[in-house]
XYZ file of C-alpha atoms in Angstrom:
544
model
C 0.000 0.000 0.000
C 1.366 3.252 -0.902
C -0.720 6.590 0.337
C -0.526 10.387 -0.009
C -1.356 12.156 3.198
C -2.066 15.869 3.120
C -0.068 16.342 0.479
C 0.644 20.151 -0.832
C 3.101 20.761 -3.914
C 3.836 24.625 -4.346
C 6.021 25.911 -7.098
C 6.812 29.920 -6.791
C 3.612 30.957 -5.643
C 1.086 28.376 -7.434
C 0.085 25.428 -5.852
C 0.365 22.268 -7.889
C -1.049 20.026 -5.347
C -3.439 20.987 -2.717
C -3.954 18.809 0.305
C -4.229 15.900 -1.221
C -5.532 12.538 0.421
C -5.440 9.535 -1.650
C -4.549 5.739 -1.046
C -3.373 2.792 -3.373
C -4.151 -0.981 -2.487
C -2.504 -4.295 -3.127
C -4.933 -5.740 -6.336
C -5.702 -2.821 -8.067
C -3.940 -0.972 -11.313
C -4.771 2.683 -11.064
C -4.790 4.940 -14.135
C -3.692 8.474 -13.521
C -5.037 11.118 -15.452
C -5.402 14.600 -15.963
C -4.650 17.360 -18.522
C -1.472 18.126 -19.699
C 0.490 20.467 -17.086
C -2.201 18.477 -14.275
C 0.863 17.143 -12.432
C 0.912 13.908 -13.936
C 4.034 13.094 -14.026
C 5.433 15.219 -10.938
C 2.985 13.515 -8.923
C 4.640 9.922 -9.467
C 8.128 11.719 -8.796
C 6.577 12.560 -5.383
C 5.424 9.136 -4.699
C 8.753 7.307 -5.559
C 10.809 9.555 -3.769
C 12.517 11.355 -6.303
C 10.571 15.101 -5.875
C 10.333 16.281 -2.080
C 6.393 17.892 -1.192
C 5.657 21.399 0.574
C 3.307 19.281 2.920
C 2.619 16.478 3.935
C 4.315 13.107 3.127
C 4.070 9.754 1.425
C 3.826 6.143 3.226
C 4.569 3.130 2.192
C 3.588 -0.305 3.928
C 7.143 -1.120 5.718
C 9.090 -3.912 3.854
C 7.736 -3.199 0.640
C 9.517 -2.750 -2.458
C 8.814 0.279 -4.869
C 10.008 0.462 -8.312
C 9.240 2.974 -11.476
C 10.356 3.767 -14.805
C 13.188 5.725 -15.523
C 13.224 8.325 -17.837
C 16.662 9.176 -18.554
C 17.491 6.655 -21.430
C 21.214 7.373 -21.656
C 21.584 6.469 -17.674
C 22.536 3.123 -18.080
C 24.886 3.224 -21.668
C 27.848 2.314 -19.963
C 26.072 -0.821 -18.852
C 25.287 -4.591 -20.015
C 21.455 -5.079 -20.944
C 20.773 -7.306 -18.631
C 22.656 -5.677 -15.424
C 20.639 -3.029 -16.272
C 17.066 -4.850 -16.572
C 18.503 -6.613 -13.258
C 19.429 -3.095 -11.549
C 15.629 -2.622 -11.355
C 15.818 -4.663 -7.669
C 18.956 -2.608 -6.416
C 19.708 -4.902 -3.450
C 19.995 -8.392 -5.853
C 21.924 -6.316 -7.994
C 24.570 -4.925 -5.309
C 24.504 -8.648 -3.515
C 25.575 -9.966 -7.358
C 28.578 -7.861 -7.836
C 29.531 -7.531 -4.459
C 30.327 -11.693 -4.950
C 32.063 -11.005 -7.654
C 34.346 -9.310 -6.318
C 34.851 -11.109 -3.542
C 35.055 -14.261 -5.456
C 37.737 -12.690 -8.102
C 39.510 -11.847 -5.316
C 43.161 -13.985 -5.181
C 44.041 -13.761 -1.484
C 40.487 -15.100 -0.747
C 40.034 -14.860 3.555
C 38.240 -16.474 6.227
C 36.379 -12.876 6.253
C 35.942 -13.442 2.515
C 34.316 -16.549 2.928
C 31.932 -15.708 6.118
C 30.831 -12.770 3.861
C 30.614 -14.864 0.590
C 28.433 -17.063 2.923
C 25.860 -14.246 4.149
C 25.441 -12.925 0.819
C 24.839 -16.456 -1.088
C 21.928 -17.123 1.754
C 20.160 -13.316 1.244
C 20.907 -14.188 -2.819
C 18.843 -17.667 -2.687
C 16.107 -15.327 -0.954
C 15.831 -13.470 -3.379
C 15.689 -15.947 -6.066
C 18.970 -14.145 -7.200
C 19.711 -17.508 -9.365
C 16.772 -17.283 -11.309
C 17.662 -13.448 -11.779
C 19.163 -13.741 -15.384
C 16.256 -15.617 -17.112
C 13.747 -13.329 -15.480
C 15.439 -10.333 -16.999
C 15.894 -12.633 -19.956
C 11.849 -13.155 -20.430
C 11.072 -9.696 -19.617
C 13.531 -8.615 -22.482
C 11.856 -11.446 -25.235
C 8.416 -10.007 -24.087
C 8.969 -6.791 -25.348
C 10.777 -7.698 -28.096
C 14.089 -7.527 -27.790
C 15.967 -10.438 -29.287
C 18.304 -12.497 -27.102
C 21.463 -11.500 -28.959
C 21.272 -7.970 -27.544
C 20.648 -9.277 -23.614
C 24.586 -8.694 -23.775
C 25.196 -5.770 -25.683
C 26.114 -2.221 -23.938
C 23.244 -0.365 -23.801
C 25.159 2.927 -25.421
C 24.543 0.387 -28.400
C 21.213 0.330 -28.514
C 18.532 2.385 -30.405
C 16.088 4.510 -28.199
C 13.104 2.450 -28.886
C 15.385 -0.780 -27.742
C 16.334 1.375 -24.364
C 13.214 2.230 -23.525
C 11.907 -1.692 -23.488
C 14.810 -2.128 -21.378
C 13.900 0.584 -19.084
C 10.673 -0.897 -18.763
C 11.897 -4.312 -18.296
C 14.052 -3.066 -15.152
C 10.921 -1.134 -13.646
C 9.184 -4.571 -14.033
C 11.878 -6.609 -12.891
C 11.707 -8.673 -9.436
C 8.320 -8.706 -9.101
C 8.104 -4.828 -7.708
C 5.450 -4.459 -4.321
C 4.323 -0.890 -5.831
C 5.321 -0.165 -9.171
C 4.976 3.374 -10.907
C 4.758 3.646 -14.926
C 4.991 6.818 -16.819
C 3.637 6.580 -20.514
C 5.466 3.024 -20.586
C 3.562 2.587 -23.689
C 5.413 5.298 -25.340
C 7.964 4.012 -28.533
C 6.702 0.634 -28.103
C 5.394 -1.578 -30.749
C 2.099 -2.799 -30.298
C 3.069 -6.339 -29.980
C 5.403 -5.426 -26.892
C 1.809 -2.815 -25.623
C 0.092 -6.388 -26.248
C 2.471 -7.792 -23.973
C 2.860 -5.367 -21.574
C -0.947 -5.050 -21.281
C -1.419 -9.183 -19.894
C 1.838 -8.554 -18.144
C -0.177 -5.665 -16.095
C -3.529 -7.347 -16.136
C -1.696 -10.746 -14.322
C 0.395 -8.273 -11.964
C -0.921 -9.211 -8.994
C 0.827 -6.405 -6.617
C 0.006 -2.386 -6.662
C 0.342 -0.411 -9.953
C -0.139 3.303 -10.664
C 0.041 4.557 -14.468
C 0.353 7.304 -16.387
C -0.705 6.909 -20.299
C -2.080 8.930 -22.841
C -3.207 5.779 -24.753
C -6.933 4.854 -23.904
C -7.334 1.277 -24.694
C -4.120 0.928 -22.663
C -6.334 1.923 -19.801
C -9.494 0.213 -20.579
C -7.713 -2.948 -20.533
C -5.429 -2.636 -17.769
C -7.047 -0.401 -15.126
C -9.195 -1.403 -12.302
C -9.621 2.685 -10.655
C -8.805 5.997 -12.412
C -7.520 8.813 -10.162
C -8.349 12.153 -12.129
C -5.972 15.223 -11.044
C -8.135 18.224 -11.805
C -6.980 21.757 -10.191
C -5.155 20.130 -7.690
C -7.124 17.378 -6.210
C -7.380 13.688 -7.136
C -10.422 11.995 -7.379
C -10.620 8.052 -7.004
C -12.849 6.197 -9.524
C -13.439 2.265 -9.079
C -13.375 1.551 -12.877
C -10.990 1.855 -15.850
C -11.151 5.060 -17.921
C -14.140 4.673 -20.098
C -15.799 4.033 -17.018
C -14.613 7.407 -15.662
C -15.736 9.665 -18.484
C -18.732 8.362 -18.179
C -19.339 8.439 -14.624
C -17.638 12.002 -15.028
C -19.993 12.808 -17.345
C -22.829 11.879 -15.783
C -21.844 13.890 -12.381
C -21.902 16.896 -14.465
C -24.663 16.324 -16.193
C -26.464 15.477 -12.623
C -24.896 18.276 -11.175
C -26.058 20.582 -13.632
C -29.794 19.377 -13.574
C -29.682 19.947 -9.718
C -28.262 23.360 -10.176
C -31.277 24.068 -12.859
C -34.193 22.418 -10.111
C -32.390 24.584 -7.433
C -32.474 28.103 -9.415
C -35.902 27.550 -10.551
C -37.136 26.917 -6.627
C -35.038 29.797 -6.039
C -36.913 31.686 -8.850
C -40.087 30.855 -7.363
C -39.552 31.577 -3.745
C -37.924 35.054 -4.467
C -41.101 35.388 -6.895
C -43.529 35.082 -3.739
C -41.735 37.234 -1.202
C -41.745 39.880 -3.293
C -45.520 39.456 -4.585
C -46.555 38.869 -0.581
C -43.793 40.712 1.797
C -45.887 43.350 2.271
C -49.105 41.929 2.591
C -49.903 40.984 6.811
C -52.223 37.934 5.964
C -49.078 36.432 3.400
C -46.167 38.104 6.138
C -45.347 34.447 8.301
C -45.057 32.794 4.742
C -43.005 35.042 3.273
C -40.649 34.878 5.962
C -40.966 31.330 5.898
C -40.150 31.626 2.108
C -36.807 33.684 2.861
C -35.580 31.311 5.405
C -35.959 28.331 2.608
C -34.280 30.715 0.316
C -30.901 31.052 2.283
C -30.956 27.659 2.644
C -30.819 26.905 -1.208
C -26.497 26.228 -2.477
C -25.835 25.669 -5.963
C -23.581 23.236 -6.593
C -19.609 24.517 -7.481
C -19.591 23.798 -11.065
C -16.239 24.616 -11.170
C -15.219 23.748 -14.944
C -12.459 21.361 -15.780
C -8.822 22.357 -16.656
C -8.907 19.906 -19.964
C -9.129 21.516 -22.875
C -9.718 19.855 -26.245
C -8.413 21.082 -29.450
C -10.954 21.428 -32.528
C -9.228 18.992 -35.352
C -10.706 19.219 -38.862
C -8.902 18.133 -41.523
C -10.801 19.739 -44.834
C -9.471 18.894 -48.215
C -9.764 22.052 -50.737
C -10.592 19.282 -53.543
C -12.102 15.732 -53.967
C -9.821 12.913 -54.583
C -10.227 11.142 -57.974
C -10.196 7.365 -58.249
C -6.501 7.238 -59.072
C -4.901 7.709 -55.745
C -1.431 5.579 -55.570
C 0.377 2.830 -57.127
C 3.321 1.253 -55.476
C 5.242 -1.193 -57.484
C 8.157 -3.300 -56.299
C 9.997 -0.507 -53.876
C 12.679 -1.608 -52.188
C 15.190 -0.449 -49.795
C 18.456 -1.617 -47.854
C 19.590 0.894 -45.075
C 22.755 0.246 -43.208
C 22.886 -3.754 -44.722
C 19.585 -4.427 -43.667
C 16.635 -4.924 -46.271
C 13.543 -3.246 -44.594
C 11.348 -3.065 -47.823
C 11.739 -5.728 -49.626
C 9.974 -5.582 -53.094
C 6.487 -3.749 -52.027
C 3.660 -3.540 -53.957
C 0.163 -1.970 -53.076
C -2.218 0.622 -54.926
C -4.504 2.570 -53.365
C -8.500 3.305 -53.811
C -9.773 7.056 -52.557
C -12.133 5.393 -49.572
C -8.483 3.992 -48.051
C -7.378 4.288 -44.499
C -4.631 2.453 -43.786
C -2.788 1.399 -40.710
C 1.036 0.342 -40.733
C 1.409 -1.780 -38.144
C 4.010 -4.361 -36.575
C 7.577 -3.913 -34.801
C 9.164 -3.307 -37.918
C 9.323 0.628 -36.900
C 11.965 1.681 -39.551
C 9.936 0.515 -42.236
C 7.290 2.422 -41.936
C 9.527 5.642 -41.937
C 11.388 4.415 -44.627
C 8.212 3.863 -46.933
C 6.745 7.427 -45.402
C 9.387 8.854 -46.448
C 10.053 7.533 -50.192
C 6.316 8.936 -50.585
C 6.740 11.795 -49.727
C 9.960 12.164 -51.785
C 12.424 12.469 -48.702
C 14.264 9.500 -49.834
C 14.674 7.218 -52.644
C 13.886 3.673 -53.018
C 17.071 1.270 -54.455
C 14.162 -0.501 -56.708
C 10.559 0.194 -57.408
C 8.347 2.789 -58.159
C 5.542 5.526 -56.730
C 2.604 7.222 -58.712
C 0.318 9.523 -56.761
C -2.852 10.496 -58.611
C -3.095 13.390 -60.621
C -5.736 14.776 -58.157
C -4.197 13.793 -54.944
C -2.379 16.270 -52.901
C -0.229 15.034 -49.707
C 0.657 16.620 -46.207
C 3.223 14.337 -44.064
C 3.203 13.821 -40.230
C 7.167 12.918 -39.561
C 7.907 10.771 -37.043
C 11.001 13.555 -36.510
C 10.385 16.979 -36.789
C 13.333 18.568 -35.400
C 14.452 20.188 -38.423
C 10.672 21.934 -38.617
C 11.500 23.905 -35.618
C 14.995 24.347 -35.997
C 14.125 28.300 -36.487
C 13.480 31.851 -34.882
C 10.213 31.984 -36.606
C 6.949 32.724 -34.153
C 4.201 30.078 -34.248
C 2.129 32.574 -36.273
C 4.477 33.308 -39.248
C 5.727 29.510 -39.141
C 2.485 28.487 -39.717
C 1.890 31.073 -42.106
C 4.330 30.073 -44.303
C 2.219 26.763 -45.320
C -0.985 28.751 -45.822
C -2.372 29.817 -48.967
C -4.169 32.727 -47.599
C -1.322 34.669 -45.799
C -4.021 36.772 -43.631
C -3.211 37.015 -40.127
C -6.958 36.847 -38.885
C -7.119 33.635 -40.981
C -4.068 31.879 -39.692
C -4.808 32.939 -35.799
C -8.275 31.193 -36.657
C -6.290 27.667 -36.715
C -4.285 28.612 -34.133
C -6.618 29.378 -31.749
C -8.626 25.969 -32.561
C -5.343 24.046 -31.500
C -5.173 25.439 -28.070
C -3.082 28.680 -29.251
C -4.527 31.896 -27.991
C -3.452 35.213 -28.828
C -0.440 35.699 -26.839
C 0.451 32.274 -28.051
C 1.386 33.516 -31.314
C 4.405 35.171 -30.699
C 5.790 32.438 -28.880
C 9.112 31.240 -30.855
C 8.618 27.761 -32.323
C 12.488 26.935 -31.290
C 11.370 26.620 -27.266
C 7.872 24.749 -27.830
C 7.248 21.886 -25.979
C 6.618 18.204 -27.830
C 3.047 18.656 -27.480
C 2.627 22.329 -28.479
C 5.125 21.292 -31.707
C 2.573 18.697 -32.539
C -0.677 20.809 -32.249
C 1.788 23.224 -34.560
C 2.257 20.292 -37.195
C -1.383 19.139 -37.259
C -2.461 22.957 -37.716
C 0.005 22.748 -40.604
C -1.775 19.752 -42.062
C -5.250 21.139 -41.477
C -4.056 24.460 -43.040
C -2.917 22.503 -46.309
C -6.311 21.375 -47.316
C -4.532 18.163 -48.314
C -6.779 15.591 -49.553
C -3.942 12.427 -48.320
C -2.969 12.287 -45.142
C 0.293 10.523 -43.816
C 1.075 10.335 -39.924
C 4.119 8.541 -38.774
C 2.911 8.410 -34.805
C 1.767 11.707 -33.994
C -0.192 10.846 -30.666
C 3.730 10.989 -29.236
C 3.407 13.901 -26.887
C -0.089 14.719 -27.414
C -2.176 14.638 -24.129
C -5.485 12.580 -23.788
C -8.009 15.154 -25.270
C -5.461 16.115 -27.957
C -5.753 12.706 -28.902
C -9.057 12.541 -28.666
C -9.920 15.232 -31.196
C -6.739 13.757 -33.319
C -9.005 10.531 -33.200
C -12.435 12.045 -34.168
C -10.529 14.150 -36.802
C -9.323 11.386 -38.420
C -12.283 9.317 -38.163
C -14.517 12.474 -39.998
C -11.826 12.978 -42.588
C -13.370 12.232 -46.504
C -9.645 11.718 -47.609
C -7.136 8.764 -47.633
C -4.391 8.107 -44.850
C -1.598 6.435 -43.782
C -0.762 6.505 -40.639
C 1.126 4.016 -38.405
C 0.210 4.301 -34.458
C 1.029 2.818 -31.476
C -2.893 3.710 -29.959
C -4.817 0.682 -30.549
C -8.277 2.838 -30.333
C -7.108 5.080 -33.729
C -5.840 2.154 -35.098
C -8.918 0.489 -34.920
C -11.355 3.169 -34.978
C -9.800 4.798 -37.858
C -7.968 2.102 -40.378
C -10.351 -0.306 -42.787
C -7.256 -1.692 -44.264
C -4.377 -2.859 -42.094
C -0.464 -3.644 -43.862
C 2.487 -5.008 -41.716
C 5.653 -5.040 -42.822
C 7.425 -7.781 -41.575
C 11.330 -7.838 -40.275
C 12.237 -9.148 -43.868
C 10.529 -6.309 -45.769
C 7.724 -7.942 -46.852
C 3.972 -6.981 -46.959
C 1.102 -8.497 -45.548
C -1.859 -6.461 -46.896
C -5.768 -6.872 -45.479
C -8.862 -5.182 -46.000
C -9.663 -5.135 -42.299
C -10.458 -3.558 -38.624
C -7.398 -3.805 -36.814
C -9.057 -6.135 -34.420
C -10.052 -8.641 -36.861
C -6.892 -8.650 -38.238
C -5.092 -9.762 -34.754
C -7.755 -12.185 -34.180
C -7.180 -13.496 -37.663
C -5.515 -16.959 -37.636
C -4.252 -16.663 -41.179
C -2.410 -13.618 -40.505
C -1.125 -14.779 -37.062
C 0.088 -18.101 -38.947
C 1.928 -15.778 -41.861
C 3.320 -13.579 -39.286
C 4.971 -16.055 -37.175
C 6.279 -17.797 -40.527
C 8.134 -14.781 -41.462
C 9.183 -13.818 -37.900
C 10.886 -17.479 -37.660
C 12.321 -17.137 -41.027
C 13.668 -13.904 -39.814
C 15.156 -15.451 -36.816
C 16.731 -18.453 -38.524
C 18.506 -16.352 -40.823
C 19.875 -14.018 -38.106
């Protein structure tokens, strides 16, 4: 059990956290929520330790173990994958190379030994022997191969370090363990895993994520940080929004019963205050009157951008033909003679772990890159607007947000391009802000303004919920889902995915394409595909 007891979180003169009383069981997955700048994230740092509060403090039952994701990915480069998954229970990991030093040792003592002694009986304990294929199946269940359980973590790519990051939070079987967007720059195979993983965890778990179906599957309560309280909901987060909803909505009909007795009651003391017969109920009337509260309806700090992607013309039926691309990058073939053509009622959803792929073929449509073999056609009537999976280079400027996104608009009025600004959360002020200092989530509302701006009739998104808080994504979501256009998008949140795509295409580790006409659901529950997928994947492995 971990609890927060009169808790109080001031920075400068603003209070992030305001007596706060909240406690998490042994059983139960919580899903923390809020809007972006809630105190998400700083409120985990303040239960693990790592941020000190104003007031109040933090228990934890005695003896228990707590254990969270770390965020700083180039921590552990110096260090072996598996020390660092294994690093995750400290203790184990201090016992381990404490023996081997006193084991390497060549003058080996009678105090060597004694010690050697204590620590082999607190290792067995701990089921210290068992350590290195725990870490091991942690690190195959999200997907990363056992050839790299050795490598030096400096080595690895930042999606590979942040499955080993989560791997060490996981690691040891964790009393209370804290997550922060662990779903972020995972595949959806390792979310897939990671989502049974939490659902069998059979300990305390509190999580932040901005991916919804994440939630639905693996929460049991949602604590909801809204001007600096938390309120507990039994119930994961569709359960919440609507039981949210339906407090407002109850609220507000209250509110509505109580102004219209109030209407009536100061209606009769004025018609009767005067009158002697009508005096004793008139008074009684103003007593009932002072008696009457409206409920605070104190409105929420979220704050949902409007996302409407309008295309200035109709698509024709020619959209795009792909024909035998392929490309090699860095020796390794990750398109491997691709073929595909496109009808103008398409949505389709890249998925799979093959992450450079995707890029790669975003970016050979878009004309970024070149293929070694193959070739592209877009329709004579299509017109494209790209979602990069990097967009560093787009801010890499001293331009404001209003004349950066001026510079993609057609119209170069300054009432105009406020208009889209504003929609995306963006007010006034907002507009002179320099694009260079923007945080990820204000540089994505800035690249989907671009998009909307472009009256682009194709679509291509190469993960854009990264960043994006929950109603951002929301309104990403419901834009998509509206849009008369094609896209191609890959995502790691199973609800666009599957609310959004009627055709799903992997690419699989060899560069080839499996193609369906298909809800993303179907197509995981598909036995066909499952069967072709784990052909290829063995293939894949055999040849490596």
């Amino acid at each position: 059990m971990i609890a927060a007891n009169n808790v109080t979180l001031r920075i400068g003169k603003k209070a992030l956290f305001e007596d706060v009383n909240i406690k998490f069981t042994e059983g139960n997955c919580y899903g923390l929520i809020g809007a972006n700048g809630a105190g998400k994230s700083t409120f985990l740092k303040i239960l693990s330790g790592q941020l000190e509060t104003t007031n109040g403090d933090i228990t934890i039952t005695p003896g228990q173990r707590l254990s969270f994701l770390q965020q700083d990915h180039f921590k552990y480069d110096a260090y072996p994958v598996l020390d660092t998954v294994i690093m995750g229970n400290q203790r184990l990991y201090e016992i381990m190379k404490e023996k081997e030093a006193i084991y390497a040792k060549e003058d080996f003592s009678d105090e060597d030994g004694i010690r050697a002694s204590e620590l082999e009986g607190e290792f067995a304990e701990m089921n210290g022997w068992e350590a290195e294929s725990d870490a091991a199946q942690l690190l195959n269940g999200l997907g990363i191969e056992t050839d790299l359980h050795y490598a030096i973590m400096g080595d690895l790519t930042g999606s590979q370090k942040v499955k080993v990051l989560l791997a060490q939070a996981l690691f040891g079987n964790p009393d209370i363990l804290l997550l922060d967007e662990p779903t972020n720059h995972l595949d959806l195979n390792a979310i897939e895993w990671l989502e049974e993983f939490l659902i069998n965890f059979e300990n305390t778990v509190i999580v932040v994520s901005h991916d919804r179906y994440f939630l639905n599957k693996v929460c049991t309560h949602t604590a909801d940080i809204d001007y600096g309280k938390i309120q507990l909901y039994a119930g994961n987060y569709d359960f919440w929004y609507e039981s949210s909803q339906l407090l407002i909505k109850q609220m507000k009909e209250a509110n509505r019963k109580k102004e219209e007795k109030i209407k009536e009651l100061q209606e009769f003391i004025s018609r009767f205050s005067a009158n002697a017969s009508k005096s004793k109920q008139a008074t009684s009337r103003k007593r009932a009157l002072e008696k009457i509260q409206l409920d605070d309806m104190r409105p929420s700090s979220r704050k949902y951008p409007y996302i409407d992607f309008r295309p200035n013309r109709e698509i024709g039926n020619e959209v795009l033909m792909v024909e035998g691309l392929s490309k090699t990058i860095d020796g390794v073939k990750v398109l491997d003679n691709i073929s595909f053509t496109l009808g103008h009622d398409d949505k389709v959803a890249f998925v799979g772990g093959n992450e450079q792929a995707k890029t790669v073929l975003f970016k050979i449509l878009m004309g970024e890159m070149e293929p070694d073999e193959g070739t592209y056609k877009w329709g004579v009537t299509t017109s494209q607007s790209y979602f990069p999976k990097d967009s560093t280079a787009e801010f890499d400027n001293d331009l404001t947000i209003a004349d950066w996104l001026t510079q993609y608009s057609e119209i170069k009025d300054a009432t105009y391009v406020r208009g889209f600004l504003g929609r995306m959360l963006f007010p006034g002020e907002d507009g002179v802000k320099k694009v260079r200092v923007l945080s990820g989530g204000e540089k994505v509302r800035c690249l989907l303004s671009k998009m909307m701006i472009s009256g682009a009739n194709i679509l291509i998104f190469d993960e854009p919920t990264n960043h994006l808080d929950m109603e951002s994504i929301t309104a990403l979501n419901n834009g998509m889902i509206k849009f008369p256009g094609v896209i191609l998008f890959a995502s790691h949140d199973h609800q666009i995915v599957q609310t959004t795509a009627n055709r799903i295409m992997e690419i699989m580790p060899n560069g080839a394409l499996i193609d369906k006409i298909t809800t993303y659901d179907e197509y995981l529950e598909s036995d066909e595909m499952a069967k072709k997928r784990q052909a290829v994947y063995t293939m894949t492995e055999e040849d490596n």
